[in-house]
Amino acid sequence: MADRGNVETLQDNTARTLQGALIQPFEELTIQRAMTLFPTALGLLPGCQGLPSDDFLANLLTGRRSFLAYIRRGFGRDFKNFENYALQKVRTSPAVRARLLNAVGSDEQLLELLAELLRNGVLAQRLAGLTRAGEGFLYMLMRASSSGSCKCSNCGAEMVSQSAPWWAGQRCVLGEAESRFVDRVLYDVLAVSLIPLMFGGGWSRRIQAADSLASLCDAGAHPFRHWLALVQRAYRAKDLTALATRAGLDSQFPDSHLQRCGRGEMLTVDTITSVTARLRAPDTLRTQGMHARALAFTIDFLVAADSSQEPLTWSEAQAVVAARVRQLATDLWLSISKSVRPVPPQHLEPEPLK
């Protein structure tokens, strides 16, 4: 038993060392005004420099306010029973334990691990650490993959852009930390979109994936409305009222809820899940819905962080984010393709919103 305990301790220490190596610290940020859609996500106050809260990652990845809120949501009404089970306050009946197991996909080891972490008071902290490590890995991978050099065959000019000059050419004034934060969030979203295609998809699919992401920020509508248009198309619904009916939302949300989301009211994970529930293969659209939330977060932050005399409007910030997504994708293609020269994403015309 002692040897087993030593092995488990060594494994745990190794895992923590690896996790610590992957975590990339965020820089201190300053916002000039409160964010509107995500007012509390970063835990920052206007004019006060500070580190962003880990909870903003929980919000973007799960749609919940915090990692603990995500666990609460997962167990639902049985969260108190889970606490009692973890803290061993009362005897857990077989029926309750079966429900707890069902909440974690019938994974005995996962249930026991979550219970142990809660018992030790580190559940939210450990989830945050794992998420930070995963995000850090994606960010390092994308930054390294995009930092190559590709010279123009005609004039010899460098075709891979540099961050500072690019941002200096935009109609906004951001500090270096703030512009790097925007880039980092967009790198993460691009990574989630493109990594599944890096080894199995051709150039056309990779370019299309990047352009589909950027098109959620195209002019004429809020990212949430662009996403709802994709869902409309999947249901072959002529408008949002028809979409609400075909998606079976009449008993859950009035059709006006989708109208408000299309105009920029928060698109929640519950709405994303519910509006796609009747589709045969909803996963792609659900992922795109989470992308729309992440892009809206980035636009919201850009508006809040801009220190111009005439701050950016939402639509102006949305245009900047759309251009930045396409630029980062182009830099990625140019960096990793020395002999293969795909058509850059910005040369593709997005499908107009109907």
Coordinates of C-alpha atoms in Angstrom, one line a residue:
M1 CA 0.0 0.0 0.0
A2 CA 2.9 2.4 0.8
D3 CA 4.4 1.8 -2.6
R4 CA 1.1 2.5 -4.3
G5 CA 0.7 5.7 -2.3
N6 CA 4.2 6.8 -3.4
V7 CA 3.4 6.1 -7.0
E8 CA 0.1 8.0 -6.8
T9 CA 1.9 11.0 -5.2
L10 CA 4.6 11.0 -7.8
Q11 CA 2.0 10.8 -10.6
D12 CA 0.0 13.7 -9.0
N13 CA 3.2 15.8 -8.6
T14 CA 4.2 15.1 -12.3
A15 CA 0.7 16.1 -13.5
R16 CA 0.9 19.3 -11.5
T17 CA 4.3 20.1 -12.8
L18 CA 3.1 19.6 -16.4
Q19 CA 0.0 21.7 -15.8
G20 CA 2.1 24.5 -14.3
A21 CA 4.4 24.4 -17.4
L22 CA 1.4 24.8 -19.7
I23 CA -0.3 27.6 -17.9
Q24 CA 0.6 31.0 -19.6
P25 CA -0.1 33.8 -17.2
F26 CA -2.4 36.6 -18.3
E27 CA -1.2 40.2 -18.2
E28 CA -2.8 42.9 -16.2
L29 CA -5.5 44.7 -18.2
T30 CA -7.2 48.1 -18.0
I31 CA -10.7 48.8 -19.3
Q32 CA -11.9 52.3 -19.8
R33 CA -15.6 51.5 -19.3
A34 CA -17.7 48.6 -18.1
M35 CA -18.4 45.8 -20.6
T36 CA -22.0 45.5 -21.5
L37 CA -22.7 41.8 -22.4
F38 CA -20.1 40.4 -19.9
P39 CA -19.9 43.1 -17.2
T40 CA -18.6 40.9 -14.5
A41 CA -16.7 38.1 -16.4
L42 CA -13.2 39.6 -16.1
G43 CA -13.6 40.9 -12.6
L44 CA -12.2 44.3 -13.6
L45 CA -13.4 47.8 -12.8
P46 CA -13.0 50.7 -15.3
G47 CA -9.7 52.6 -14.7
C48 CA -8.3 50.0 -12.4
Q49 CA -5.5 47.8 -13.7
G50 CA -5.8 44.1 -12.7
L51 CA -5.5 40.5 -13.7
P52 CA -8.6 39.0 -15.4
S53 CA -10.5 36.5 -13.3
D54 CA -10.2 32.8 -14.2
D55 CA -14.0 32.8 -14.3
F56 CA -14.1 34.4 -17.7
L57 CA -12.7 31.1 -19.1
A58 CA -15.5 29.3 -17.3
N59 CA -18.0 31.7 -18.9
L60 CA -16.7 31.3 -22.4
L61 CA -16.3 27.5 -22.2
T62 CA -19.4 26.5 -20.3
G63 CA -21.6 29.6 -20.3
R64 CA -21.7 29.5 -16.5
R65 CA -20.5 32.3 -14.2
S66 CA -17.8 30.2 -12.6
F67 CA -16.4 26.7 -12.5
L68 CA -18.3 25.9 -9.3
A69 CA -21.5 27.1 -11.0
Y70 CA -20.8 24.7 -13.9
I71 CA -20.5 21.8 -11.4
R72 CA -23.7 22.9 -9.8
R73 CA -25.4 22.9 -13.1
G74 CA -24.1 19.5 -14.0
F75 CA -25.5 17.9 -10.8
G76 CA -28.7 20.0 -11.0
R77 CA -31.1 19.4 -8.1
D78 CA -28.7 16.7 -6.7
F79 CA -25.8 19.2 -6.1
K80 CA -26.7 19.2 -2.3
N81 CA -26.7 15.4 -2.4
F82 CA -23.3 15.5 -4.1
E83 CA -22.0 17.8 -1.3
N84 CA -23.4 15.4 1.3
Y85 CA -21.9 12.5 -0.5
A86 CA -18.5 14.2 -0.8
L87 CA -18.4 15.4 2.8
Q88 CA -20.0 12.2 4.1
K89 CA -22.4 14.2 6.2
V90 CA -25.3 11.7 5.8
R91 CA -25.7 8.2 4.3
T92 CA -26.2 8.4 0.5
S93 CA -28.9 6.0 -0.6
P94 CA -28.3 3.8 -3.7
A95 CA -30.9 5.7 -5.7
V96 CA -29.2 9.1 -5.0
R97 CA -25.8 7.6 -5.8
A98 CA -27.1 6.3 -9.1
R99 CA -28.3 9.8 -10.0
L100 CA -24.9 11.2 -9.1
L101 CA -23.2 8.7 -11.3
N102 CA -25.6 9.4 -14.1
A103 CA -24.7 13.1 -13.9
V104 CA -21.0 12.3 -14.6
G105 CA -21.7 9.9 -17.4
S106 CA -21.6 6.8 -15.1
D107 CA -17.9 7.3 -14.5
E108 CA -17.1 6.0 -11.0
Q109 CA -13.6 7.4 -11.0
L110 CA -14.7 10.8 -12.0
L111 CA -17.4 10.9 -9.3
E112 CA -14.8 9.9 -6.7
L113 CA -12.3 12.4 -7.9
L114 CA -14.8 15.3 -7.9
A115 CA -15.9 14.2 -4.4
E116 CA -12.3 14.2 -3.1
L117 CA -11.6 17.6 -4.6
L118 CA -14.7 19.1 -3.0
R119 CA -13.9 17.5 0.3
N120 CA -10.4 19.1 0.2
G121 CA -11.9 22.5 -0.8
V122 CA -10.0 22.7 -4.1
L123 CA -12.6 21.6 -6.7
A124 CA -13.1 25.0 -8.4
Q125 CA -9.3 25.7 -8.1
R126 CA -8.4 22.4 -9.8
L127 CA -10.9 22.9 -12.6
A128 CA -9.6 26.4 -13.2
G129 CA -6.0 25.1 -13.3
L130 CA -6.8 22.4 -15.8
T131 CA -8.7 24.9 -18.0
R132 CA -5.8 27.4 -17.8
A133 CA -3.4 24.6 -18.8
G134 CA -5.5 23.7 -21.8
E135 CA -5.9 27.3 -22.8
G136 CA -2.2 27.9 -22.4
F137 CA -1.4 24.9 -24.6
L138 CA -3.7 26.2 -27.4
Y139 CA -2.3 29.7 -27.2
M140 CA 1.3 28.5 -27.3
L141 CA 0.6 26.2 -30.2
M142 CA -1.2 28.9 -32.3
R143 CA 1.3 31.6 -31.5
A144 CA 4.2 29.3 -32.5
S145 CA 2.5 28.1 -35.6
S146 CA 1.8 31.7 -36.7
S147 CA 5.3 33.1 -36.1
G148 CA 7.0 31.8 -39.2
S149 CA 8.3 33.8 -42.1
C150 CA 7.0 33.9 -45.7
K151 CA 8.6 36.2 -48.2
C152 CA 6.8 37.5 -51.3
S153 CA 8.3 35.7 -54.3
N154 CA 8.2 39.0 -56.3
C155 CA 9.4 41.7 -54.0
G156 CA 10.8 39.8 -51.0
A157 CA 8.6 41.6 -48.5
E158 CA 7.5 39.7 -45.4
M159 CA 3.9 38.6 -45.8
V160 CA 3.3 37.4 -42.2
S161 CA 2.0 40.4 -40.3
Q162 CA 3.2 41.8 -36.9
S163 CA 0.8 42.5 -34.2
A164 CA 1.8 46.0 -33.1
P165 CA 1.8 47.6 -36.6
W166 CA -1.5 45.9 -37.4
W167 CA -3.2 47.3 -34.3
A168 CA -1.6 50.7 -34.9
G169 CA -3.5 50.8 -38.2
Q170 CA -6.9 50.3 -36.6
R171 CA -9.4 53.0 -35.5
C172 CA -9.0 52.3 -31.9
V173 CA -6.4 52.9 -29.2
L174 CA -5.4 49.9 -27.1
G175 CA -2.5 49.3 -24.8
E176 CA -0.1 46.5 -25.7
A177 CA -1.5 44.2 -23.0
E178 CA -5.1 44.8 -24.2
S179 CA -4.3 44.1 -27.8
R180 CA -2.4 41.0 -26.9
F181 CA -5.4 39.8 -24.8
V182 CA -7.7 40.3 -27.8
D183 CA -5.2 38.3 -30.0
R184 CA -5.0 35.6 -27.4
V185 CA -8.8 35.0 -27.2
L186 CA -9.0 35.0 -31.0
Y187 CA -6.1 32.5 -31.2
D188 CA -7.9 30.2 -28.8
V189 CA -11.1 30.4 -30.8
L190 CA -9.2 29.8 -34.0
A191 CA -7.5 26.8 -32.4
V192 CA -10.7 25.2 -31.4
S193 CA -12.0 25.7 -35.0
L194 CA -8.9 24.6 -36.9
I195 CA -7.0 22.0 -34.8
P196 CA -9.5 19.2 -35.7
L197 CA -8.7 19.9 -39.4
M198 CA -5.0 20.3 -39.2
F199 CA -4.3 16.6 -39.8
G200 CA -7.4 15.4 -41.4
G201 CA -8.7 18.3 -43.5
G202 CA -7.5 19.8 -46.8
W203 CA -6.6 23.4 -47.3
S204 CA -10.1 24.3 -48.6
R205 CA -11.8 23.0 -45.4
R206 CA -9.3 24.8 -43.1
I207 CA -9.8 28.1 -45.0
Q208 CA -13.5 27.6 -45.0
A209 CA -13.5 27.0 -41.2
A210 CA -11.6 30.2 -40.5
D211 CA -13.7 32.2 -42.8
S212 CA -16.9 30.8 -41.3
L213 CA -15.6 31.9 -37.9
A214 CA -14.8 35.4 -39.2
S215 CA -18.2 35.7 -40.9
L216 CA -19.9 35.5 -37.6
C217 CA -18.6 39.1 -37.2
D218 CA -19.4 40.4 -40.6
A219 CA -21.2 43.7 -41.0
G220 CA -25.0 43.9 -41.0
A221 CA -25.9 41.9 -37.9
H222 CA -24.7 40.9 -34.4
P223 CA -22.7 37.7 -34.1
F224 CA -25.6 36.1 -32.4
R225 CA -27.9 37.0 -35.3
H226 CA -25.4 35.6 -37.8
W227 CA -25.4 32.3 -35.8
L228 CA -29.2 32.2 -35.6
A229 CA -29.2 32.6 -39.4
L230 CA -27.1 29.4 -39.6
V231 CA -29.6 27.6 -37.4
Q232 CA -32.5 29.0 -39.5
R233 CA -30.9 27.5 -42.6
A234 CA -30.5 24.1 -40.9
Y235 CA -34.2 24.1 -40.0
R236 CA -35.2 25.7 -43.3
A237 CA -37.1 28.3 -41.3
K238 CA -38.1 31.5 -43.1
D239 CA -37.7 33.7 -40.0
L240 CA -37.0 33.5 -36.2
T241 CA -40.7 33.0 -35.5
A242 CA -40.7 29.9 -37.7
L243 CA -37.4 28.8 -36.2
A244 CA -38.8 29.0 -32.6
T245 CA -41.8 26.8 -33.8
R246 CA -39.7 24.2 -35.6
A247 CA -37.2 24.0 -32.8
G248 CA -40.0 23.5 -30.3
L249 CA -39.2 26.5 -28.2
D250 CA -42.8 27.7 -27.8
S251 CA -43.2 26.1 -24.4
Q252 CA -39.7 27.2 -23.2
F253 CA -39.0 30.6 -24.8
P254 CA -41.3 33.0 -26.6
D255 CA -40.1 33.7 -30.1
S256 CA -39.3 37.3 -29.0
H257 CA -36.4 35.7 -27.0
L258 CA -34.7 34.8 -30.3
Q259 CA -35.4 38.3 -31.6
R260 CA -33.7 39.9 -28.6
C261 CA -30.7 37.5 -28.9
G262 CA -30.4 38.5 -32.6
R263 CA -30.2 42.2 -31.5
G264 CA -27.5 41.4 -29.0
E265 CA -29.1 40.2 -25.8
M266 CA -27.1 37.4 -24.2
L267 CA -27.1 34.1 -26.1
T268 CA -27.0 31.6 -23.3
V269 CA -25.8 28.0 -23.5
D270 CA -29.3 26.9 -22.6
T271 CA -30.7 28.7 -25.6
I272 CA -28.0 27.3 -27.9
T273 CA -28.8 23.8 -26.6
S274 CA -32.6 24.2 -26.8
V275 CA -32.7 25.8 -30.3
T276 CA -30.6 23.0 -31.8
A277 CA -32.1 20.1 -29.9
R278 CA -34.3 18.8 -32.8
L279 CA -31.5 18.8 -35.4
R280 CA -30.1 15.4 -36.3
A281 CA -26.5 16.5 -35.9
P282 CA -26.5 19.6 -33.6
D283 CA -22.8 19.5 -32.5
T284 CA -21.3 21.7 -35.2
L285 CA -24.0 24.4 -34.7
R286 CA -23.6 24.3 -31.0
T287 CA -19.9 24.8 -31.3
Q288 CA -20.5 27.7 -33.6
G289 CA -22.9 29.1 -31.0
M290 CA -20.1 29.0 -28.4
H291 CA -17.8 30.7 -30.9
A292 CA -20.3 33.5 -31.4
R293 CA -20.3 34.0 -27.6
A294 CA -16.5 34.1 -27.5
L295 CA -16.4 36.6 -30.4
A296 CA -19.1 38.8 -28.7
F297 CA -16.9 38.7 -25.6
T298 CA -13.9 39.9 -27.6
I299 CA -16.0 42.7 -29.2
D300 CA -17.3 43.7 -25.8
F301 CA -13.8 43.9 -24.4
L302 CA -12.5 45.9 -27.3
V303 CA -15.3 48.5 -26.9
A304 CA -14.5 48.6 -23.1
A305 CA -10.7 48.9 -23.5
D306 CA -10.6 51.4 -26.4
S307 CA -9.2 54.7 -25.1
S308 CA -9.9 56.8 -28.2
Q309 CA -11.4 60.3 -27.8
E310 CA -14.4 58.9 -29.7
P311 CA -14.6 55.3 -28.5
L312 CA -15.5 52.5 -30.9
T313 CA -19.2 51.6 -31.4
W314 CA -20.1 48.0 -31.3
S315 CA -20.4 47.7 -35.0
E316 CA -17.0 49.3 -35.5
A317 CA -15.4 47.0 -32.9
Q318 CA -17.1 44.0 -34.6
A319 CA -15.5 45.0 -37.9
V320 CA -12.1 45.2 -36.3
V321 CA -12.5 41.7 -34.7
A322 CA -13.7 40.3 -38.1
A323 CA -10.6 41.7 -39.8
R324 CA -8.3 40.4 -37.0
V325 CA -9.6 36.9 -37.2
R326 CA -9.0 36.8 -40.9
Q327 CA -5.5 38.3 -40.5
L328 CA -4.5 35.8 -37.8
A329 CA -5.8 33.0 -40.0
T330 CA -3.9 34.3 -43.0
D331 CA -0.7 34.6 -40.9
L332 CA -1.2 30.9 -39.8
W333 CA -1.5 29.7 -43.4
L334 CA 1.5 31.7 -44.6
S335 CA 3.6 30.5 -41.6
I336 CA 3.0 26.8 -42.1
S337 CA 2.8 26.6 -45.9
K338 CA 6.1 27.5 -47.6
S339 CA 5.4 25.7 -50.8
V340 CA 1.6 25.5 -50.7
R341 CA 0.0 28.9 -51.2
P342 CA -3.8 28.7 -50.4
V343 CA -6.1 31.5 -51.1
P344 CA -6.1 33.7 -48.0
P345 CA -9.4 33.7 -46.1
Q346 CA -10.1 37.4 -46.7
H347 CA -10.4 36.6 -50.4
L348 CA -13.4 34.5 -49.8
E349 CA -16.7 36.3 -50.0
P350 CA -19.0 35.4 -47.0
E351 CA -22.5 34.3 -47.7
P352 CA -24.8 37.2 -47.1
L353 CA -27.3 37.2 -44.2
K354 CA -30.8 36.5 -45.4

